[in-house]
mmCIF file of C-alpha atoms in Angstrom:
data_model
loop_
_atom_site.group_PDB
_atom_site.id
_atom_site.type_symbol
_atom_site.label_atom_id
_atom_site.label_comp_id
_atom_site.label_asym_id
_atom_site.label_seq_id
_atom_site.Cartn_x
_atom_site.Cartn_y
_atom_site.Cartn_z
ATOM 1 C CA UNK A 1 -13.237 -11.726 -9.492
ATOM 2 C CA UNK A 2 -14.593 -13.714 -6.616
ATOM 3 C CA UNK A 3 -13.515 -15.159 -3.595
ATOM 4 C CA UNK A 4 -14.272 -18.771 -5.204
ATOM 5 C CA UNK A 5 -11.917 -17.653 -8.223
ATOM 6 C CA UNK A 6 -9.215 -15.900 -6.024
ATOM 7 C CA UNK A 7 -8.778 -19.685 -4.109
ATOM 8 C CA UNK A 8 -8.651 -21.481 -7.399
ATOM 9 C CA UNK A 9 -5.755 -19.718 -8.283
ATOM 10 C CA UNK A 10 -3.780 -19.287 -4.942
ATOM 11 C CA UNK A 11 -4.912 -23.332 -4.962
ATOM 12 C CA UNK A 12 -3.080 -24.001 -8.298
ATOM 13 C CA UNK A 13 0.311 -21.405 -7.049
ATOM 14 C CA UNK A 14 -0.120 -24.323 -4.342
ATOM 15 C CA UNK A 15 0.077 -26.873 -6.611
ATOM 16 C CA UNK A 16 3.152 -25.778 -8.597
ATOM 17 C CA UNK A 17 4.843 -25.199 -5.194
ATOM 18 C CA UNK A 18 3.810 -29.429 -4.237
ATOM 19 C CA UNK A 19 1.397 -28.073 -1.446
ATOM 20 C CA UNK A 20 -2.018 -29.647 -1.126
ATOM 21 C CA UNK A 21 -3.454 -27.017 0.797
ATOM 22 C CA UNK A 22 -2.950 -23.751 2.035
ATOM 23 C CA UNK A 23 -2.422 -22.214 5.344
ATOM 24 C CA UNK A 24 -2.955 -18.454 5.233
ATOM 25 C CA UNK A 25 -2.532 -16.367 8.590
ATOM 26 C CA UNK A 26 -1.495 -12.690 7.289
ATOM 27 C CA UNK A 27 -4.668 -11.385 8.086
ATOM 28 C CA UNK A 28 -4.610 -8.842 4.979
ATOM 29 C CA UNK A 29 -4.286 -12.240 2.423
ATOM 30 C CA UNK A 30 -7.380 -13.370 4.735
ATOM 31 C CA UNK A 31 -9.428 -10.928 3.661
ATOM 32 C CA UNK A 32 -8.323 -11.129 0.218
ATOM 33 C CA UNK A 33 -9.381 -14.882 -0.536
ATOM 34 C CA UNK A 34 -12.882 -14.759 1.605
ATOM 35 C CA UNK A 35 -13.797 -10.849 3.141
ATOM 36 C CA UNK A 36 -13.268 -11.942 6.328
ATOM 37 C CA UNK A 37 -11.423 -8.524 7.737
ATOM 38 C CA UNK A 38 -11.439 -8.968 11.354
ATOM 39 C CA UNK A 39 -7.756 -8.724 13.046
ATOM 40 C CA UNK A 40 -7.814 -12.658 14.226
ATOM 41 C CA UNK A 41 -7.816 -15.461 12.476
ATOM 42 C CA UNK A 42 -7.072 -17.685 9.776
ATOM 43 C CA UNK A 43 -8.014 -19.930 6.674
ATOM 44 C CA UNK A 44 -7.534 -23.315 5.114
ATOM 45 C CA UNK A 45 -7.956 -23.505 1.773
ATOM 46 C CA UNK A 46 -8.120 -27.449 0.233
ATOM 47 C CA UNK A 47 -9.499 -28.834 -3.091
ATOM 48 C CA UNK A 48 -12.408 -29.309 -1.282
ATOM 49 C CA UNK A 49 -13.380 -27.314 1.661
ATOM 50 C CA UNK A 50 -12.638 -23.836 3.248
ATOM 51 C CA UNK A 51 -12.515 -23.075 6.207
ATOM 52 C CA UNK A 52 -11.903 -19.891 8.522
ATOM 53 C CA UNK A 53 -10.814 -20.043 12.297
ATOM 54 C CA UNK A 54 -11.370 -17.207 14.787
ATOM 55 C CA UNK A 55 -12.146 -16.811 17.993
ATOM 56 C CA UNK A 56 -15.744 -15.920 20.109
ATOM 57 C CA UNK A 57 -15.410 -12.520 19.365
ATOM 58 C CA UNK A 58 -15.469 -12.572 15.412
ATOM 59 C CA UNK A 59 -17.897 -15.513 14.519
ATOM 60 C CA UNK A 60 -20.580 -13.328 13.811
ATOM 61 C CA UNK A 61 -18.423 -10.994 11.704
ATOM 62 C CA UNK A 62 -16.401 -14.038 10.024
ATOM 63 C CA UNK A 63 -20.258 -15.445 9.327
ATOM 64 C CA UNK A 64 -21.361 -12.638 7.471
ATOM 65 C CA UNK A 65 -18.613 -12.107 5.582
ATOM 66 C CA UNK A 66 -17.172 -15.176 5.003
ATOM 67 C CA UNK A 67 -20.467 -16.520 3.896
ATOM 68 C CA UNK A 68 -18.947 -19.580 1.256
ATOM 69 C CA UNK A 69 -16.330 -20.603 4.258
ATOM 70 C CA UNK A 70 -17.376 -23.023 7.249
ATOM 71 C CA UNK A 71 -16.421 -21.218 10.428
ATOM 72 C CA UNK A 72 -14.489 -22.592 13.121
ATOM 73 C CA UNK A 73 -14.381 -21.028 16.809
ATOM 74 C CA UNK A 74 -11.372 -21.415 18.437
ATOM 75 C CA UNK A 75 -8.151 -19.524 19.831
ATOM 76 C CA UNK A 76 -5.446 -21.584 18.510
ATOM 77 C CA UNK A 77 -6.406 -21.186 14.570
ATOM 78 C CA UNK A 78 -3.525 -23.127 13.133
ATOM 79 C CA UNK A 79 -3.573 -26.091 15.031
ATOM 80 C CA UNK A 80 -6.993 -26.183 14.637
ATOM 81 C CA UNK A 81 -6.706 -26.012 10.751
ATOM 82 C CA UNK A 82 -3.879 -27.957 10.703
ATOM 83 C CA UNK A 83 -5.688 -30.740 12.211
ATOM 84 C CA UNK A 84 -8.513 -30.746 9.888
ATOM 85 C CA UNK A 85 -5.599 -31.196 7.121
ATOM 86 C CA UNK A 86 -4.544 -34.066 8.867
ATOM 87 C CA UNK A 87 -7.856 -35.563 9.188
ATOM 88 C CA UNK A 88 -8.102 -35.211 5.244
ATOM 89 C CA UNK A 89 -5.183 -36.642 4.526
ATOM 90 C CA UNK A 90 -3.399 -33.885 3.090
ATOM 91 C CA UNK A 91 0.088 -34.533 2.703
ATOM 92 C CA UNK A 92 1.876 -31.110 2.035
ATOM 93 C CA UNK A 93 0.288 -28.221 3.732
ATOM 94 C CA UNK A 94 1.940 -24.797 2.532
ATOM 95 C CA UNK A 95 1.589 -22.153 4.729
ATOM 96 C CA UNK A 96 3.178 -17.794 4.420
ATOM 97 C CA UNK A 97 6.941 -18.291 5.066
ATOM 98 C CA UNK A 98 6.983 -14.508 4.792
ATOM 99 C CA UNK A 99 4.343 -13.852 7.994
ATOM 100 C CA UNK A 100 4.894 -16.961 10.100
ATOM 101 C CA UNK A 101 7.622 -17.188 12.719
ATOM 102 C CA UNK A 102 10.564 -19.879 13.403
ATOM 103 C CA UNK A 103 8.838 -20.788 16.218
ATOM 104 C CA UNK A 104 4.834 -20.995 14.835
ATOM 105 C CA UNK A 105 6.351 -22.936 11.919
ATOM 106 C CA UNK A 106 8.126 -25.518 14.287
ATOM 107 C CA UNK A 107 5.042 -25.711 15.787
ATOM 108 C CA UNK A 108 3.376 -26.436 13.284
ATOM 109 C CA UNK A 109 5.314 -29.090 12.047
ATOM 110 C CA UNK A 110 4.957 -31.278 15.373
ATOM 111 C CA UNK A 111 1.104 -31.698 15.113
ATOM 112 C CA UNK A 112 1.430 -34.321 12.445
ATOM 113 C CA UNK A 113 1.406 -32.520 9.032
ATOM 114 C CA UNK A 114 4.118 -31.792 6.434
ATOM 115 C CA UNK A 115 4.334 -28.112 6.765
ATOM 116 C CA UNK A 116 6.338 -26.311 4.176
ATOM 117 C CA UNK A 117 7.036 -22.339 3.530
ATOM 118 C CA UNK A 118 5.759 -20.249 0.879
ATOM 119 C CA UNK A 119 6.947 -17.091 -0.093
ATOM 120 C CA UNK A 120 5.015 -14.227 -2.265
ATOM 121 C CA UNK A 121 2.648 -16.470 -3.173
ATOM 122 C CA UNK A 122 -1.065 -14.706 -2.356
ATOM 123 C CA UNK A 123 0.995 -11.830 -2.968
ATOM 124 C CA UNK A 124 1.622 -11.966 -6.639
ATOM 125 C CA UNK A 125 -2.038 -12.644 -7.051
ATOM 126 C CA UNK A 126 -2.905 -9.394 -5.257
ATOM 127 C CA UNK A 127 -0.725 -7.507 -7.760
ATOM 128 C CA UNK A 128 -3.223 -7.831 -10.207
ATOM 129 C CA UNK A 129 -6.355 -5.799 -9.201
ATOM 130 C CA UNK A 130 -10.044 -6.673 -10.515
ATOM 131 C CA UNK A 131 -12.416 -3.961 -11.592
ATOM 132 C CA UNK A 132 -14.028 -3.670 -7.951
ATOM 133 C CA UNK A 133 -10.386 -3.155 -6.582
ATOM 134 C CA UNK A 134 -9.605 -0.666 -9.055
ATOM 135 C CA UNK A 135 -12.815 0.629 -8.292
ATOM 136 C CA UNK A 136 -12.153 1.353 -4.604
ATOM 137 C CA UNK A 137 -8.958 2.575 -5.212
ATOM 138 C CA UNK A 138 -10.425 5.111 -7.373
ATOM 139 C CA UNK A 139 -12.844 5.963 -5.025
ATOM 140 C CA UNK A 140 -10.240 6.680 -2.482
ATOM 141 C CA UNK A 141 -7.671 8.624 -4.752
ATOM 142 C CA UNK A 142 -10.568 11.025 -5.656
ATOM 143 C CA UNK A 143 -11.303 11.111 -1.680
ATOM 144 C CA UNK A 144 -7.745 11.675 -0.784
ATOM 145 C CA UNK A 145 -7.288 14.877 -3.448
ATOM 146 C CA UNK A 146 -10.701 16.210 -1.665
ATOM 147 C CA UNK A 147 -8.776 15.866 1.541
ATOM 148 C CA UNK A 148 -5.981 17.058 0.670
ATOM 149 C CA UNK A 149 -7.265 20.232 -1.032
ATOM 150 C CA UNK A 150 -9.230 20.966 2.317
ATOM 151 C CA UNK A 151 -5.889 20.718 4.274
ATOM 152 C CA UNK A 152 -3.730 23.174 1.876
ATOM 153 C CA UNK A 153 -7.354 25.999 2.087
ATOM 154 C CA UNK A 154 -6.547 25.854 5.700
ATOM 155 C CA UNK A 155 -2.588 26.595 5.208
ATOM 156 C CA UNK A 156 -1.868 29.477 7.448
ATOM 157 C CA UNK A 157 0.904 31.453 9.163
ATOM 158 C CA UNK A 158 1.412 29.777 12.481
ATOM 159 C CA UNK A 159 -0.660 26.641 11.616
ATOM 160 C CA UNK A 160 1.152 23.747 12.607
ATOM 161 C CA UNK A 161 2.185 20.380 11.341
ATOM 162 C CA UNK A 162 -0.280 18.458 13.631
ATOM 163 C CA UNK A 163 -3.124 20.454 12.753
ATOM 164 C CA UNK A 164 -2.697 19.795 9.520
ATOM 165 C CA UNK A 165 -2.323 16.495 9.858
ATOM 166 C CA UNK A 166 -5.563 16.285 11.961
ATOM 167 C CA UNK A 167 -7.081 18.772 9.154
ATOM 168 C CA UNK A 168 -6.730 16.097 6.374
ATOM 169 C CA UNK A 169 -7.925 12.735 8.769
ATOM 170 C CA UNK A 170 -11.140 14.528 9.449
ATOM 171 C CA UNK A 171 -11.645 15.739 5.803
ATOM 172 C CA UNK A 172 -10.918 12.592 4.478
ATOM 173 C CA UNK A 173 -13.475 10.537 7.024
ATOM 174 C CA UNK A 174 -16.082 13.051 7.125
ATOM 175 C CA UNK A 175 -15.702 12.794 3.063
ATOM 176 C CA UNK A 176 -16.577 9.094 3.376
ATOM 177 C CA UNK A 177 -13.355 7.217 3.722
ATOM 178 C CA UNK A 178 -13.881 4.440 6.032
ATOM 179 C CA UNK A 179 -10.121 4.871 7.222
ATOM 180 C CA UNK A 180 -6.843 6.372 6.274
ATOM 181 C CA UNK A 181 -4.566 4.337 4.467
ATOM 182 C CA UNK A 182 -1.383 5.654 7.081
ATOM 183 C CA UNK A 183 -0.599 7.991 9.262
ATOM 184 C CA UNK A 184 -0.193 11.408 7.370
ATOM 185 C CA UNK A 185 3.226 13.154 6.641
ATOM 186 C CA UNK A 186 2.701 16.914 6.678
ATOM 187 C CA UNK A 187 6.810 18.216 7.087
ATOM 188 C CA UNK A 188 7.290 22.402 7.188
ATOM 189 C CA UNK A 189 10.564 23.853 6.452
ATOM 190 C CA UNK A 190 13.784 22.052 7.493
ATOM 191 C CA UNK A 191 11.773 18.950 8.071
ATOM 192 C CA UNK A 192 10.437 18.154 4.573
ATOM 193 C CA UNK A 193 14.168 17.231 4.226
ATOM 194 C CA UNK A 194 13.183 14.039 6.564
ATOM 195 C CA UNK A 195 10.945 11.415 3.891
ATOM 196 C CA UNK A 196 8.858 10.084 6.606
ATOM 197 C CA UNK A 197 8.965 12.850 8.832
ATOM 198 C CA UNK A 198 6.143 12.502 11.480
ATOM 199 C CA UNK A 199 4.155 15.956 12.338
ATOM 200 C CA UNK A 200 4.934 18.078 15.344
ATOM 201 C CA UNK A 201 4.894 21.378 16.714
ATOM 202 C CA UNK A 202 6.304 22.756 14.054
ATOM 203 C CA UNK A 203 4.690 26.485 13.041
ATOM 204 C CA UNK A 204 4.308 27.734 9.506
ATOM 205 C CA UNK A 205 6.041 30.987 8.371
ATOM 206 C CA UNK A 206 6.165 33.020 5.222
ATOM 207 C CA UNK A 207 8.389 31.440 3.067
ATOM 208 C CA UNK A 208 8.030 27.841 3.982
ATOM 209 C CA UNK A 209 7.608 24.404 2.232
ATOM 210 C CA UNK A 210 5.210 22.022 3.130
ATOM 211 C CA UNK A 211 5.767 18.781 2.036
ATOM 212 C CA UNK A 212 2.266 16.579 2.059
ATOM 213 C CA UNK A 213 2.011 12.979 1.668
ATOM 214 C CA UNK A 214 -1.230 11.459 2.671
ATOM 215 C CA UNK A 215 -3.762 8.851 1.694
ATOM 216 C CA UNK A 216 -7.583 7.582 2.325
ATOM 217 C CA UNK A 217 -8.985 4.313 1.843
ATOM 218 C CA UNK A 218 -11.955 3.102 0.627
ATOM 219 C CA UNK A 219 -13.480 -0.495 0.485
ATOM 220 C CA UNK A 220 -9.481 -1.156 2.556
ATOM 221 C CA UNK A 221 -7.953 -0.108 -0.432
ATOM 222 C CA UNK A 222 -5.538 2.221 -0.152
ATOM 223 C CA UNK A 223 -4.641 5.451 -2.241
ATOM 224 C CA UNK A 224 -1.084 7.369 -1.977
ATOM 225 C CA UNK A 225 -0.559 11.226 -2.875
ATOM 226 C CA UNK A 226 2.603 13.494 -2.142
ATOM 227 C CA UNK A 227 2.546 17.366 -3.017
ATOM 228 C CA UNK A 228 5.238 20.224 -2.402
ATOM 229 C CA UNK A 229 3.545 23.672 -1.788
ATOM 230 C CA UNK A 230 5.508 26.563 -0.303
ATOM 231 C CA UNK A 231 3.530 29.507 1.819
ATOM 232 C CA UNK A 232 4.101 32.681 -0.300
ATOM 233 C CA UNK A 233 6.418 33.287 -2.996
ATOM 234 C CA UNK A 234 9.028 30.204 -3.671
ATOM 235 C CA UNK A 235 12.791 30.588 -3.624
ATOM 236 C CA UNK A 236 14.473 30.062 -7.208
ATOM 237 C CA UNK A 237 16.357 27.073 -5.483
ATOM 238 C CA UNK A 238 12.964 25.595 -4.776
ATOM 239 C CA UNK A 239 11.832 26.541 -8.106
ATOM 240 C CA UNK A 240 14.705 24.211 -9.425
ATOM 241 C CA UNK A 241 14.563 21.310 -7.422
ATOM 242 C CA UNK A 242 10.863 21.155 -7.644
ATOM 243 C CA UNK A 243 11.337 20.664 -11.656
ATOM 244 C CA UNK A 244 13.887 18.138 -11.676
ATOM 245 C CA UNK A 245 11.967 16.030 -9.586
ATOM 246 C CA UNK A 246 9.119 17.093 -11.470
ATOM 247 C CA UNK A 247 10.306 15.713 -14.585
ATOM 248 C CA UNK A 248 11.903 12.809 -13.074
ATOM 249 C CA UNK A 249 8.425 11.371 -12.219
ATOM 250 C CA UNK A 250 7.237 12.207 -15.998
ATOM 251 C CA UNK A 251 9.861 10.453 -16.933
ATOM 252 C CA UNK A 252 9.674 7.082 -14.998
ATOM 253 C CA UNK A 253 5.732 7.205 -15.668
ATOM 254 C CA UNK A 254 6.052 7.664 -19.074
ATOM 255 C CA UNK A 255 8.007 3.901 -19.046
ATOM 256 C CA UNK A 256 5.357 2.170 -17.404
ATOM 257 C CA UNK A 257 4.146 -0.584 -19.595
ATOM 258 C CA UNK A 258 3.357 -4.477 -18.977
ATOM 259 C CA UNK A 259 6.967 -6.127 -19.208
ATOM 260 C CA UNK A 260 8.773 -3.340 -18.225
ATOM 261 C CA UNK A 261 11.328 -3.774 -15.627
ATOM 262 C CA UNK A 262 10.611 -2.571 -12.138
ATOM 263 C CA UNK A 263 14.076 -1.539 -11.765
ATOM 264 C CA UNK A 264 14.095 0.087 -15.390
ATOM 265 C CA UNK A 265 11.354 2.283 -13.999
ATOM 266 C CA UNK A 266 13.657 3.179 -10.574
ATOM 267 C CA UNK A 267 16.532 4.101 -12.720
ATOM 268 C CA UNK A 268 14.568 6.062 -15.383
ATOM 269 C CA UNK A 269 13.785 8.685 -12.392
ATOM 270 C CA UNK A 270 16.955 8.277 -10.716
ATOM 271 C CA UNK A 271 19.086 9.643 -14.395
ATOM 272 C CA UNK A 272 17.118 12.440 -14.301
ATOM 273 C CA UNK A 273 18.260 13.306 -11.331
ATOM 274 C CA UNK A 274 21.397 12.601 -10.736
ATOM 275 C CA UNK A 275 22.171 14.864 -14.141
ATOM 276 C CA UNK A 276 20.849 17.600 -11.622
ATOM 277 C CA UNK A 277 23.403 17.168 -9.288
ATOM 278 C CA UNK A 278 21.413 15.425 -6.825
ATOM 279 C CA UNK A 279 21.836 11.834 -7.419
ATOM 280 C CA UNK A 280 22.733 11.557 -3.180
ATOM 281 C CA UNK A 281 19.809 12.945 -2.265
ATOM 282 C CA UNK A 282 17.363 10.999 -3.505
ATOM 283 C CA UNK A 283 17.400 8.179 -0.653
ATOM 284 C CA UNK A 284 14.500 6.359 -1.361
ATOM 285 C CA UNK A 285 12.673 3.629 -4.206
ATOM 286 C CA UNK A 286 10.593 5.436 -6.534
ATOM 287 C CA UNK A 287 7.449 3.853 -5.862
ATOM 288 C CA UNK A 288 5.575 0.745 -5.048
ATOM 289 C CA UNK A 289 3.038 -1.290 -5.313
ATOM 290 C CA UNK A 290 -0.417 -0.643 -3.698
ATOM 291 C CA UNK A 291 -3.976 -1.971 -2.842
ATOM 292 C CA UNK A 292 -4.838 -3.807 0.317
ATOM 293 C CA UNK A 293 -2.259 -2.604 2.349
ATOM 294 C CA UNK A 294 -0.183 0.772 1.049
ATOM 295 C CA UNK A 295 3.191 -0.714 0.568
ATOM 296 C CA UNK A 296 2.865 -4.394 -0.913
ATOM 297 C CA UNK A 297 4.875 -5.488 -4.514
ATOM 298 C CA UNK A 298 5.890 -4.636 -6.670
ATOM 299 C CA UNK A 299 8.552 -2.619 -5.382
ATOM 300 C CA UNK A 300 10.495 -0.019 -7.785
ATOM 301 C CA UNK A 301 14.132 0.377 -6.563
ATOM 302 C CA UNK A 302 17.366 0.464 -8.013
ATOM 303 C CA UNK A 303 17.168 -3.624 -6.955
ATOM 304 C CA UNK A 304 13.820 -4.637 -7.102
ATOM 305 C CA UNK A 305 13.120 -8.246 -9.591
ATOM 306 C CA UNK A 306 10.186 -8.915 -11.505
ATOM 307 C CA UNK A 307 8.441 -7.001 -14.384
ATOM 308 C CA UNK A 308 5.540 -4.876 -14.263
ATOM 309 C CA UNK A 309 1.740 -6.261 -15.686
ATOM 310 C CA UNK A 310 -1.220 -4.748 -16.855
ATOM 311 C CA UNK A 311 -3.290 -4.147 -14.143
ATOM 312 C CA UNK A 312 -0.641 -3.347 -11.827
ATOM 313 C CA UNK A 313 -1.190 -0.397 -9.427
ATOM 314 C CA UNK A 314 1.836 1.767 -8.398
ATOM 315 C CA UNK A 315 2.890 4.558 -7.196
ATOM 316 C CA UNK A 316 5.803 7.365 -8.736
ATOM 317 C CA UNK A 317 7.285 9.151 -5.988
ATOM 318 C CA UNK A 318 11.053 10.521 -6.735
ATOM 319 C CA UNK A 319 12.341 12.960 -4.427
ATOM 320 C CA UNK A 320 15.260 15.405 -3.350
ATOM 321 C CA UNK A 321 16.403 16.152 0.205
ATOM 322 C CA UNK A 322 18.406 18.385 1.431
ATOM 323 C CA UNK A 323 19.413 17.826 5.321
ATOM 324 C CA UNK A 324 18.764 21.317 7.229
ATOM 325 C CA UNK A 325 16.783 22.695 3.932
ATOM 326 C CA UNK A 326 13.811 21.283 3.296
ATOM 327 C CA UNK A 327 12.707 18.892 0.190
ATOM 328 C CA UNK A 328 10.568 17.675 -2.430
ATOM 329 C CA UNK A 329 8.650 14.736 -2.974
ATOM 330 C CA UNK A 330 5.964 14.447 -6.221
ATOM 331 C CA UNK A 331 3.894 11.379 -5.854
ATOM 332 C CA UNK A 332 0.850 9.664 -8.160
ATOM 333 C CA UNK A 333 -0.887 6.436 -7.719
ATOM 334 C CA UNK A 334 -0.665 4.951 -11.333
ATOM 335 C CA UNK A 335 -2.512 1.969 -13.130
ATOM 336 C CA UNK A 336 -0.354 0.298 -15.495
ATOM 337 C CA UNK A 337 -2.259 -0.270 -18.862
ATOM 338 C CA UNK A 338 -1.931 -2.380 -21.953
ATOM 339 C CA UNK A 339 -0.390 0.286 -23.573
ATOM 340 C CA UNK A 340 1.086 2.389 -20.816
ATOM 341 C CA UNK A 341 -0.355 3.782 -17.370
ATOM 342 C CA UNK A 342 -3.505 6.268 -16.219
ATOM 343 C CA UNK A 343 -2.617 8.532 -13.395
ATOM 344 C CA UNK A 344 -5.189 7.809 -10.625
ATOM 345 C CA UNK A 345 -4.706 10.939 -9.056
ATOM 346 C CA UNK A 346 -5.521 13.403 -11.318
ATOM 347 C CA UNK A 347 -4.630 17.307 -9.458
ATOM 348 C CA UNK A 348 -2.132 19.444 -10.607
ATOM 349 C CA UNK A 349 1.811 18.422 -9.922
ATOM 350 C CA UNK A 350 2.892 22.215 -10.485
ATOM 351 C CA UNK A 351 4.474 23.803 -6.933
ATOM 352 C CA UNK A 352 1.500 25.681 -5.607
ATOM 353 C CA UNK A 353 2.026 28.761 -4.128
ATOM 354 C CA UNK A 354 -0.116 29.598 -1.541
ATOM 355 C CA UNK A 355 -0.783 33.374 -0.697
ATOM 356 C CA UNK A 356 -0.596 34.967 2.726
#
């Protein structure tokens, strides 16, 4: 799909919504209608011109990249947009009620334009990924498992949480990712009970579980991956919990189909485990959506809206944790197909035990 195509259709969402134009500042939904990735700016889009404001220090970038917009230099990019809008004649500008402040939007409706809020709207285009998008996320799901598989061969007694951490971000760059998609989540022991647990000083020993969630992107698209390993031989409570969430995540993938409701998918995970036992201990959505950024829609909780499509990408990521303990989190980035989903990431979902 390109840019030119991307606009036509974020121009028409426009349209429905009685908006003439469009305003876009998020910088990610930048990037996504012209290429232009630098951290400042942003873009008009009208039925007849586009244009992209930044200031001095990206006009070179926003001219190679954005090669179909005209570029504008300035600091103040909305007002300068804005007033081009004006100059056209454009009554109803919309611009991203969901990134712009009550303040920028009051500004923006005193410099002589009718300014109105939008909500989702680049969004629910993004959703639905293109063959180079699925592409790159490919790319960096195949990355990520390389990564990842060089962290657990250096899994050690002693080895710590941050050194695994730092383990994974210069596997994954040195493997060719041209970032990582977040911060990684490498939780021994007690703290794998903690979902977003960031890594410390905390020292492997014989007996532990490491909890690893971690992701690379590629082309700034993102991929997501959780395993559960333990460091010798695993306890037959760990042996338990790892199957129920195990087979909670079978079961939510195997619902994945255009139409299907995203919080159909949330619940099909969530009956599996609560017939465990353990229906307060899974604190979290089961996935969510992915691409550009690592968490964007759809999300899959208990009460997320909307329906899956084909050519979604999501992740499937139940969990159990148990406060003092330790936990388990399984996690695959999925495409959803015309007839169900492919599993992106592709290694092995068993609990590896790794020998001393």
């Amino acid at each position: 799909m390109t840019w030119h195509h991307r606009r036509d259709l974020a121009l028409a969402r426009a349209a429905e919504a009685g908006c003439s134009a469009l305003l876009i500042t998020h910088p990610v939904n930048v990037r996504y209608l012209c290429g232009f990735d630098g951290s400042a700016g942003a873009l008009l889009i009208t039925p007849d011109r586009v244009v992209l404001a930044t200031d001095g220090r990206y006009v070179q970038q926003a001219g190679i990249q954005a090669t179909d917009c005209e570029v504008v230099q300035t600091r103040d990019y909305s007002a300068a947009l804005l007033d081009i809008a004006r100059s056209a004649h454009l009554s109803t500008v919309g611009c991203e009620g969901d990134h712009v402040s009550w303040n920028q939007h009051a500004r923006m409706s005193e410099l002589g334009v009718d300014v109105v809020a939008t909500s989702g709207l680049i969004e629910s285009l993004r959703m639905v990924k293109d063959s180079q998008e699925l592409d790159y996320i490919r790319q960096a799901c195949s990355l990520t498992e390389s990564a990842l598989q060089a962290t657990l061969d250096a899994v050690r007694v002693g080895i710590t949480e941050r050194e695994l951490a730092r383990i994974f971000s210069s596997a994954a760059m040195d493997l060719g990712a041209d970032g990582l998609a977040f911060d990684p989540i490498i939780a021994i022991g007690e703290n794998a009970a903690i979902p977003h647990h960031a890594p410390g000083e905390r020292a492997l020993i014989h007996g532990d579980v490491v909890l690893c969630d971690v992701g690379a992107s590629v082309g700034g698209y993102c991929a997501d991956l959780s395993r559960t390993v333990v460091l010798g031989s695993p306890s037959p409570d760990l042996i338990h919990i790892h199957d129920v969430v195990s087979r909670a995540q079978s079961a939510a993938m195997a619902g994945l189909a255009p139409g299907v409701a995203a919080s159909d998918i949330d619940q099909l995970a969530r009956d599996v485990i609560a017939a465990a036992g353990f229906a307060d201990k899974f604190i979290h959505g089961t996935g969510h959506g992915l691409g550009l950024e690592i968490h964007e829609p759809p999300l899959l909780g208990a009460s997320s809206a909307g329906t899956l499509g084909e050519h979604f990408v999501v992740t499937i990521e139940p969990g159990i944790y148990l406060p003092g303990v330790g936990g388990v989190r399984i996690e695959d980035t999925v495409l959803v197909t015309s007839n169900g989903y492919e599993s992106l990431t592709t290694g092995t979902r068993e609990l590896v035990e790794i020998s001393v």
